[in-house]
CSV table of C-alpha atoms and ligand atoms in Angstrom, one decimal:
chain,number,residue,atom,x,y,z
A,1129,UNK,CA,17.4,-31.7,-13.7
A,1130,UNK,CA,15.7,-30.5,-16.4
A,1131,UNK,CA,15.7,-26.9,-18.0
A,1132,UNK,CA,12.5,-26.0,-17.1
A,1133,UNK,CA,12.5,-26.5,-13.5
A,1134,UNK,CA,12.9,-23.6,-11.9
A,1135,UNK,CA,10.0,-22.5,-13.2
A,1136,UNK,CA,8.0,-25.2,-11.0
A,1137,UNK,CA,6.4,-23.7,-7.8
A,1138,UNK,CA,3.9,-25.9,-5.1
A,1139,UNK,CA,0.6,-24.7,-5.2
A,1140,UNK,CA,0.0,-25.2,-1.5
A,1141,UNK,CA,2.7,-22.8,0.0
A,1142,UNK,CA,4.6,-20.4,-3.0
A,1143,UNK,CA,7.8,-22.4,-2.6
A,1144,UNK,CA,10.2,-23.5,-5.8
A,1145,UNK,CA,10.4,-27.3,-6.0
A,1146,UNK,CA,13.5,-29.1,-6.1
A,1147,UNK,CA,14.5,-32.1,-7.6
A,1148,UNK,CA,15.6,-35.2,-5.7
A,1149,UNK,CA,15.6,-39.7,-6.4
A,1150,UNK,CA,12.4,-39.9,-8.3
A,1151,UNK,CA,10.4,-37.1,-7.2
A,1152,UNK,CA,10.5,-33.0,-7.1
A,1153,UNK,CA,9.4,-32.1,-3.5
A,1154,UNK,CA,8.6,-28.8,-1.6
A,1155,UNK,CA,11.4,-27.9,1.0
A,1156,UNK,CA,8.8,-26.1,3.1
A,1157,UNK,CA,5.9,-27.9,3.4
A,1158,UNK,CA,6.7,-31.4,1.8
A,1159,UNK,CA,4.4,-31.5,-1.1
A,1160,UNK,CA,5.7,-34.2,-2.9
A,1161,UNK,CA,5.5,-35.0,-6.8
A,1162,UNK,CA,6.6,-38.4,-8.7
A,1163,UNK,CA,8.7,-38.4,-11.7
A,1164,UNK,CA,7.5,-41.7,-13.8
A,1165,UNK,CA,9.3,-42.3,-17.3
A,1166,UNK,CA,10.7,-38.8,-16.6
A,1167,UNK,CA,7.8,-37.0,-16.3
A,1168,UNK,CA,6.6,-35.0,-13.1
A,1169,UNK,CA,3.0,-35.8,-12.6
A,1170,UNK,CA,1.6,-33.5,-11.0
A,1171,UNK,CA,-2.0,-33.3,-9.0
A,1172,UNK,CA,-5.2,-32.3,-11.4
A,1173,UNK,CA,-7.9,-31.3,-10.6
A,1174,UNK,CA,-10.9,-34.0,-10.0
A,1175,UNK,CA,-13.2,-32.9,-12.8
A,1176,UNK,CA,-9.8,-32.7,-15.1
A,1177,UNK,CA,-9.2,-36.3,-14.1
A,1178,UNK,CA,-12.4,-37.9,-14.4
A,1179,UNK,CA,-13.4,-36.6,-18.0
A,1180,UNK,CA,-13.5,-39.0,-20.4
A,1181,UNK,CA,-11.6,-37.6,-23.1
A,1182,UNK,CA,-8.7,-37.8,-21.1
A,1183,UNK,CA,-8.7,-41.7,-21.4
A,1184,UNK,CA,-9.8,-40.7,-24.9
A,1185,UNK,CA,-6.4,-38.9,-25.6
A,1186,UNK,CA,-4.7,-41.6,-23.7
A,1187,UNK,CA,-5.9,-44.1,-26.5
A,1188,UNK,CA,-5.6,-41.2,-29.3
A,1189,UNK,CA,-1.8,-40.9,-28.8
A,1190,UNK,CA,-0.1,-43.9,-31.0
A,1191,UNK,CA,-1.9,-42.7,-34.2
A,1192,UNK,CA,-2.2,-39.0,-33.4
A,1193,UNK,CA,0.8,-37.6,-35.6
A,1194,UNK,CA,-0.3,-40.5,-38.4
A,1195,UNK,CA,-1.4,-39.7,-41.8
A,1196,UNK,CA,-5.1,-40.6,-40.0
A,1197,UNK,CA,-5.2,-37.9,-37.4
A,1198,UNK,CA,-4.3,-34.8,-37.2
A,1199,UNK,CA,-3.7,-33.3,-40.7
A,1200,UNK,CA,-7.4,-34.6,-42.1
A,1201,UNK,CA,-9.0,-33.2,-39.2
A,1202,UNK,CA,-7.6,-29.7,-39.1
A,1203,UNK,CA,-7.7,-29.6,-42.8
A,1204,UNK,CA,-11.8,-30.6,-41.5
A,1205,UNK,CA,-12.3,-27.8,-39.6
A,1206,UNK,CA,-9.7,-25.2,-40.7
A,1207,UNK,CA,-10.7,-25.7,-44.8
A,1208,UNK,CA,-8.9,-24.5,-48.0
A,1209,UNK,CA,-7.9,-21.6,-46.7
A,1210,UNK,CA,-6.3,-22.6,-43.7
A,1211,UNK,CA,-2.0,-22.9,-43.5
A,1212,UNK,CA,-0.1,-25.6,-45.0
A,1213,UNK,CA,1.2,-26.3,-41.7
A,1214,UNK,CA,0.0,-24.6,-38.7
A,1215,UNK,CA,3.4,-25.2,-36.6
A,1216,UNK,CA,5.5,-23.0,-38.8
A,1217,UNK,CA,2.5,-20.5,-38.0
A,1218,UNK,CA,2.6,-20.4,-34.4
A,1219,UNK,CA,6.4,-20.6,-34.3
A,1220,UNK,CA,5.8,-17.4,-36.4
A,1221,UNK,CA,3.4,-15.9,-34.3
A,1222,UNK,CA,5.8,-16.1,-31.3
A,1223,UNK,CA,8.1,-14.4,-32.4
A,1224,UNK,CA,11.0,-16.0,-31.6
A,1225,UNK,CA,13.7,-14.5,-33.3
A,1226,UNK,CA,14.1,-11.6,-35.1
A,1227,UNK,CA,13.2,-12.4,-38.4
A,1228,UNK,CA,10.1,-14.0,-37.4
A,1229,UNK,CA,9.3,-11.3,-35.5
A,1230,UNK,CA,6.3,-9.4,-36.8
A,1231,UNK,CA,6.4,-6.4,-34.0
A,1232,UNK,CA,9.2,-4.5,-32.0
A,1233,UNK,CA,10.6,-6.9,-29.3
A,1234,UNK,CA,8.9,-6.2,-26.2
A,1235,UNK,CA,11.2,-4.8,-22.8
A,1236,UNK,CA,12.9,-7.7,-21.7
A,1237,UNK,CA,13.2,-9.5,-24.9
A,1238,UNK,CA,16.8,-9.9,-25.1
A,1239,UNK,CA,17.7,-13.9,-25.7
A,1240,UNK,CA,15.4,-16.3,-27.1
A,1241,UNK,CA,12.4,-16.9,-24.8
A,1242,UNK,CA,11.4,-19.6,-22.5
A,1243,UNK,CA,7.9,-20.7,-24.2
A,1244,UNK,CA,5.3,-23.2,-22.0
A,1245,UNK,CA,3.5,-25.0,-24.3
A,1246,UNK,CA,-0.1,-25.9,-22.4
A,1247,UNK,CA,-1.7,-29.2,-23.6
A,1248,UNK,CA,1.0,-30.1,-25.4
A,1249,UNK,CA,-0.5,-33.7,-26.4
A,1250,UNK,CA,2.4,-35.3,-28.6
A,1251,UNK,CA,4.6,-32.1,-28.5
A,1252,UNK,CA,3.8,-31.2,-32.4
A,1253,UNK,CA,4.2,-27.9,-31.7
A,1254,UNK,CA,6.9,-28.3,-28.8
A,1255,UNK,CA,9.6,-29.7,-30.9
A,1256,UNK,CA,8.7,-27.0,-33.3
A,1257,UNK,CA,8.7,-24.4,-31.1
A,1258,UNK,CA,12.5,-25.8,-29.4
A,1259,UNK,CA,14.3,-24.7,-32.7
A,1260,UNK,CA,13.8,-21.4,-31.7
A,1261,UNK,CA,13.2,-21.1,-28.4
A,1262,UNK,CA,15.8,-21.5,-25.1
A,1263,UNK,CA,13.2,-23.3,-23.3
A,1264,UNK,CA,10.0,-25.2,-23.7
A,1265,UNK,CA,8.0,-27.0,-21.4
A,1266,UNK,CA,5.1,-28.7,-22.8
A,1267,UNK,CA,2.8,-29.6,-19.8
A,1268,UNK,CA,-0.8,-31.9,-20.9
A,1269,UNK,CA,-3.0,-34.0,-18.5
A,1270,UNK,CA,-3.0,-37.0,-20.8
A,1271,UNK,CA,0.1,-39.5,-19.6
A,1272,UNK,CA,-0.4,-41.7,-22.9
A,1273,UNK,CA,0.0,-38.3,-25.2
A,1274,UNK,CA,3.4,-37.3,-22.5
A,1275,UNK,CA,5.1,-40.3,-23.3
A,1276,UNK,CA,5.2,-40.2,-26.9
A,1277,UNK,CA,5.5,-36.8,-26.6
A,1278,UNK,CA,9.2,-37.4,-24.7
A,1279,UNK,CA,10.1,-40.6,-27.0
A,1280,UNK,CA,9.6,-38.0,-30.1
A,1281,UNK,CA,11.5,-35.2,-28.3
A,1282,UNK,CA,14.1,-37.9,-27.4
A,1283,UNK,CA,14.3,-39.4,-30.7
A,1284,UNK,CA,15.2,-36.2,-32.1
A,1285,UNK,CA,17.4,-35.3,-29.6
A,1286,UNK,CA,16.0,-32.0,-28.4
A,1287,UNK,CA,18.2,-31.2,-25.2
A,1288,UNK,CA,15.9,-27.4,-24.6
A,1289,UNK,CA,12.7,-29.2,-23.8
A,1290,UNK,CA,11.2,-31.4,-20.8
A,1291,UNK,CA,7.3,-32.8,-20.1
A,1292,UNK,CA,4.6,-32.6,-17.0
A,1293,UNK,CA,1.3,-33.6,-16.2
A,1294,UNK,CA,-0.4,-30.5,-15.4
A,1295,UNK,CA,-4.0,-29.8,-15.8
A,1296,UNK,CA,-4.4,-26.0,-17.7
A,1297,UNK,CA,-6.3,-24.7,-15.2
A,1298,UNK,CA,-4.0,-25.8,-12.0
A,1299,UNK,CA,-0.4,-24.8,-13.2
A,1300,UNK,CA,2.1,-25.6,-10.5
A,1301,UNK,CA,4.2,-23.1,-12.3
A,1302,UNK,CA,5.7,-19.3,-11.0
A,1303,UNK,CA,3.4,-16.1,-11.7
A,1304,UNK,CA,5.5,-15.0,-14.8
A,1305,UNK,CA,8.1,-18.0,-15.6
A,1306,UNK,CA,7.5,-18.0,-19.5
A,1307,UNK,CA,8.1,-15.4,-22.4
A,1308,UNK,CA,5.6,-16.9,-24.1
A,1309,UNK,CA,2.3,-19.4,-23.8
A,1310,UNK,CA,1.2,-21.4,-26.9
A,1311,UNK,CA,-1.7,-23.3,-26.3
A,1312,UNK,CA,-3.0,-25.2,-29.8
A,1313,UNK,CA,-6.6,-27.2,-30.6
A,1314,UNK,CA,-7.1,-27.0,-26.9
A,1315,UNK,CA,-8.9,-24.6,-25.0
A,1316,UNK,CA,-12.1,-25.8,-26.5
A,1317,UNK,CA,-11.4,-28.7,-24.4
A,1318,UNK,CA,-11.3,-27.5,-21.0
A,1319,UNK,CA,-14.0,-28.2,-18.4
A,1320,UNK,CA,-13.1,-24.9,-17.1
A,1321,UNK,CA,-11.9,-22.1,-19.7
A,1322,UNK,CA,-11.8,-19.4,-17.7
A,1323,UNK,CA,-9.6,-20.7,-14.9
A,1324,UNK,CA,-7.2,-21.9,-18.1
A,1325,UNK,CA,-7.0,-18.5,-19.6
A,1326,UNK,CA,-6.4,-17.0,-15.7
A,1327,UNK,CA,-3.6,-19.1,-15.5
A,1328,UNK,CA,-1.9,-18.8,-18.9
A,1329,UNK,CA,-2.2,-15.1,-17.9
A,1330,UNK,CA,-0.6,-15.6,-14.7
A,1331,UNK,CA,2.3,-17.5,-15.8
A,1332,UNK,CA,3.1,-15.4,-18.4
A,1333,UNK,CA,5.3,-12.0,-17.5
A,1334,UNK,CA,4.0,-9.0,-18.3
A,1335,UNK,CA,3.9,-8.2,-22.0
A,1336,UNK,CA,4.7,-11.7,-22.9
A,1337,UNK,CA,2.9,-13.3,-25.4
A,1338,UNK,CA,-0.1,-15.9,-25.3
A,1339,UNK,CA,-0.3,-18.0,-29.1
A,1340,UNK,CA,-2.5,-20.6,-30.0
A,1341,UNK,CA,-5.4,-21.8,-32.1
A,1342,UNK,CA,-8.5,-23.0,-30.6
A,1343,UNK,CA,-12.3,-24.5,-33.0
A,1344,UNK,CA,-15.3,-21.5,-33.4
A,1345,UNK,CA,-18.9,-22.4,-34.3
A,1346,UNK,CA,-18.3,-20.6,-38.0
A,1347,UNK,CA,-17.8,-23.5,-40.4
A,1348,UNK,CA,-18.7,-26.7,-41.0
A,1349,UNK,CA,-18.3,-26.3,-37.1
A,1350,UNK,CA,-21.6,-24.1,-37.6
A,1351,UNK,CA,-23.4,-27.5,-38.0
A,1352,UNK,CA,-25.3,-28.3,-35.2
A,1353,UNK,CA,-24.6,-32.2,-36.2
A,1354,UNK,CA,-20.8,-31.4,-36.5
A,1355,UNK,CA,-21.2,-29.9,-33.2
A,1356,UNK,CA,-23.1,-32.5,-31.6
A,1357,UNK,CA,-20.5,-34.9,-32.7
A,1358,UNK,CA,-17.3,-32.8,-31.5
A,1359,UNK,CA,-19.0,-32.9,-28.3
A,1360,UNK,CA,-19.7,-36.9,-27.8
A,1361,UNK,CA,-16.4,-37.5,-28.9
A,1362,UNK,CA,-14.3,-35.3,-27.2
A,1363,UNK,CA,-16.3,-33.1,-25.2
A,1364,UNK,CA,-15.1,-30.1,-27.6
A,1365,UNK,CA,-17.6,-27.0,-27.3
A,1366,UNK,CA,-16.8,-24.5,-30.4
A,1367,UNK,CA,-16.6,-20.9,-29.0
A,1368,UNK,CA,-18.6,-18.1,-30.5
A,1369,UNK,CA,-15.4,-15.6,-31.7
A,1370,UNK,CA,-17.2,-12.4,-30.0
A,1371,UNK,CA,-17.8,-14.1,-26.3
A,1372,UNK,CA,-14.1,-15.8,-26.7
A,1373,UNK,CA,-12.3,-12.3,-27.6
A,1374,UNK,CA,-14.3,-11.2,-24.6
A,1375,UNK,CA,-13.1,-14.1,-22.5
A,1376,UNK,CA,-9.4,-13.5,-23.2
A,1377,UNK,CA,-9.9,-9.7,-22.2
A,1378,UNK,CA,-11.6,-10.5,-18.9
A,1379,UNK,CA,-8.5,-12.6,-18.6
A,1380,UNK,CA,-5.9,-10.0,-18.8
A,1381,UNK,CA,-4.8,-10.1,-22.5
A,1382,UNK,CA,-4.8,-7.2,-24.7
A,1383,UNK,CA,-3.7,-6.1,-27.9
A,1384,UNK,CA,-5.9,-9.6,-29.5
A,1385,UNK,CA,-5.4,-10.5,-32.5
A,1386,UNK,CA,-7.7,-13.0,-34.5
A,1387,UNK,CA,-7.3,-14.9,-37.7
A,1388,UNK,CA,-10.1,-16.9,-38.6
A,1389,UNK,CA,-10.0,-20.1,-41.4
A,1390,UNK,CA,-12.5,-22.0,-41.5
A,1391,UNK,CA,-13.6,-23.8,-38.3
A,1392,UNK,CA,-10.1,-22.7,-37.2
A,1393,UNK,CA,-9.0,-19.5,-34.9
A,1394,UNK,CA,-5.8,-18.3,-34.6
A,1395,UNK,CA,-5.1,-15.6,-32.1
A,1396,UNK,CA,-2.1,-13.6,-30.5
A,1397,UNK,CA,-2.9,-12.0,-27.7
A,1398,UNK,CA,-0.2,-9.8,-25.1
A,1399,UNK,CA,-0.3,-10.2,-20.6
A,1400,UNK,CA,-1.3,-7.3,-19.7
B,1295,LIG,C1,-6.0,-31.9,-29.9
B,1295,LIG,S1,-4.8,-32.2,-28.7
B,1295,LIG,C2,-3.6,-30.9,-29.1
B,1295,LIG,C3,-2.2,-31.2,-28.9
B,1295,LIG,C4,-1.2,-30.2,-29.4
B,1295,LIG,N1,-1.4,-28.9,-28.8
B,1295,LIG,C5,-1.2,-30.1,-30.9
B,1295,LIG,O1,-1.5,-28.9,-31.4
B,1295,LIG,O2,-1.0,-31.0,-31.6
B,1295,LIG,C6,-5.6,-31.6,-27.3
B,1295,LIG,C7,-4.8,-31.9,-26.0
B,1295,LIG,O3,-5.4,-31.2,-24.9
B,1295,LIG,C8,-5.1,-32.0,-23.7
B,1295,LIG,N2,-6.0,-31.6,-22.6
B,1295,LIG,C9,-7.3,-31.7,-22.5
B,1295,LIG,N3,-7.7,-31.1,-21.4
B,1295,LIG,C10,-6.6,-30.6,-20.7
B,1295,LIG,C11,-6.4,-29.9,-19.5
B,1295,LIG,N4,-7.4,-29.6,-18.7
B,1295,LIG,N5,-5.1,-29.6,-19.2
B,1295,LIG,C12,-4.1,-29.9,-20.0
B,1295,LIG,N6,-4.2,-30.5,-21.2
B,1295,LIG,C13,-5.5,-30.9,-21.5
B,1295,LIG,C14,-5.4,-33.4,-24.2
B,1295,LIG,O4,-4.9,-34.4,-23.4
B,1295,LIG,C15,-4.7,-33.4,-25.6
B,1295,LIG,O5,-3.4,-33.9,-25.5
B,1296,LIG,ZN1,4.8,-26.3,-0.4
């Protein structure tokens, strides 16, 4: 069983899941869901499965924590100004513990919090995030990006932290399981953004915390080209800071808060 469990519910009928040989299966209506290389893979929606940058990320995973991935393209998009190492700044933004924490704990916070971390890819920001944290799940629709994902976790032997294949906008999880949601060089991903944000809301309990960073058309990003090429590759679509700030409201956050660099947006934002 892994720490995170309980916080699995089947979307068919409200019931917890539990865990039996290879599998975590409803009690009440029988919804079944394997565990392969320790990871519950979970139904996605059809669009979610079909797109192409899934099989993209798939492929992407091996190198995606190289020297030739991720570092040259956020140093890309986010520019000079952007942090040294954007892990350390969402671990900040959390608020994990006390001295990280850059407002008064909210009611409730009382131990370290359980975080989900939504489109976890490689778990970059999940292993990060454990240090401080009870709990983290980091869920992500790509099984190739999962794996590794585990083997690092593993490797590093990180006993607070488990894996599933979710899709963003389908969580099979309870309506306020987490402390916090991060969710990091994603959302601009998601077929359906809206539906994400509804369920990072609804996950979250009340006054909990939502984290992440996602790409704005500000930037080299305000290139049509660039654009053009985020989008063949891997479907990315750049939000427009006003209509995304308006999109996390309509949502159910509140108390936003938005630092730009670059191509790169940083926000904090609070479940109503
Ligand atoms: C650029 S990676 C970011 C990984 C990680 N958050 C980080 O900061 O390194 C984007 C991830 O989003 C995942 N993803 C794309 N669409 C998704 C969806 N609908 N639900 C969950 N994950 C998704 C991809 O598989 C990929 O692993
Ligand atoms: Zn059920």
């Amino acid at each position: 069983m892994d720490a995170t469990d309980s916080a699995y519910v089947c979307r068919r009928c409200g019931q917890g899941l539990s865990r039996r040989d290879g599998e975590l299966a409803c009690p009440n209506c029988g919804v079944t869901v394997p565990i392969a290389d320790g990871i519950p893979r979970f139904p996605v929606p059809a669009a979610v499965d079909n797109a192409a940058h899934e099989t993209f990320f798939d492929r992407l995973a091996p190198v995606y924590e190289t020297p030739v991935w991720f570092q040259p393209l956020y140093r890309f998009v986010g520019g000079a100004t952007a942090p040294r190492d954007d892990r350390s700044t969402i671990a900040s933004m959390l608020a994990l513990e006390a001295e990280f924490a850059t407002e008064p704990a909210a009611e409730g916070d009382t131990e370290a919090p359980s975080v989900l971390d939504v489109a976890c890819g490689t778990g970059r920001i999940t292993r990060r995030v454990a240090r401080d944290a009870a709990s983290v799940l980091g869920v992500d629709i790509s099984g190739g990006m999962l794996e590794r994902a585990r083997r690092y976790a593993v490797r590093e032997g990180l006993g607070n932290v488990a894996f599933a294949r979710m899709s963003a906008d389908e969580l099979w999880i309870d309506d306020g399981a987490f402390d916090r949601v991060a969710c990091c060089w994603a959302l601009h991903l998601f077929p359906d953004v809206d539906a994400a944000l509804a369920e990072l809301r609804r996950v979250l309990r009340p006054g909990g915390r939502l984290v992440g960073t996602t790409i704005v058309d500000e930037y080299v990003l305000g290139a049509a080209p660039v654009r053009a090429v985020a989008r063949l590759t891997v479907g990315a679509e750049p939000f427009d800071v006003d209509s995304f700030r308006d999109r996390l409201r309509e949502a159910g956050f509140s108390h936003l808060e938005f630092d730009r660099r670059g191509a790169a947006l940083f926000f904090r934002a609070r479940a109503e």
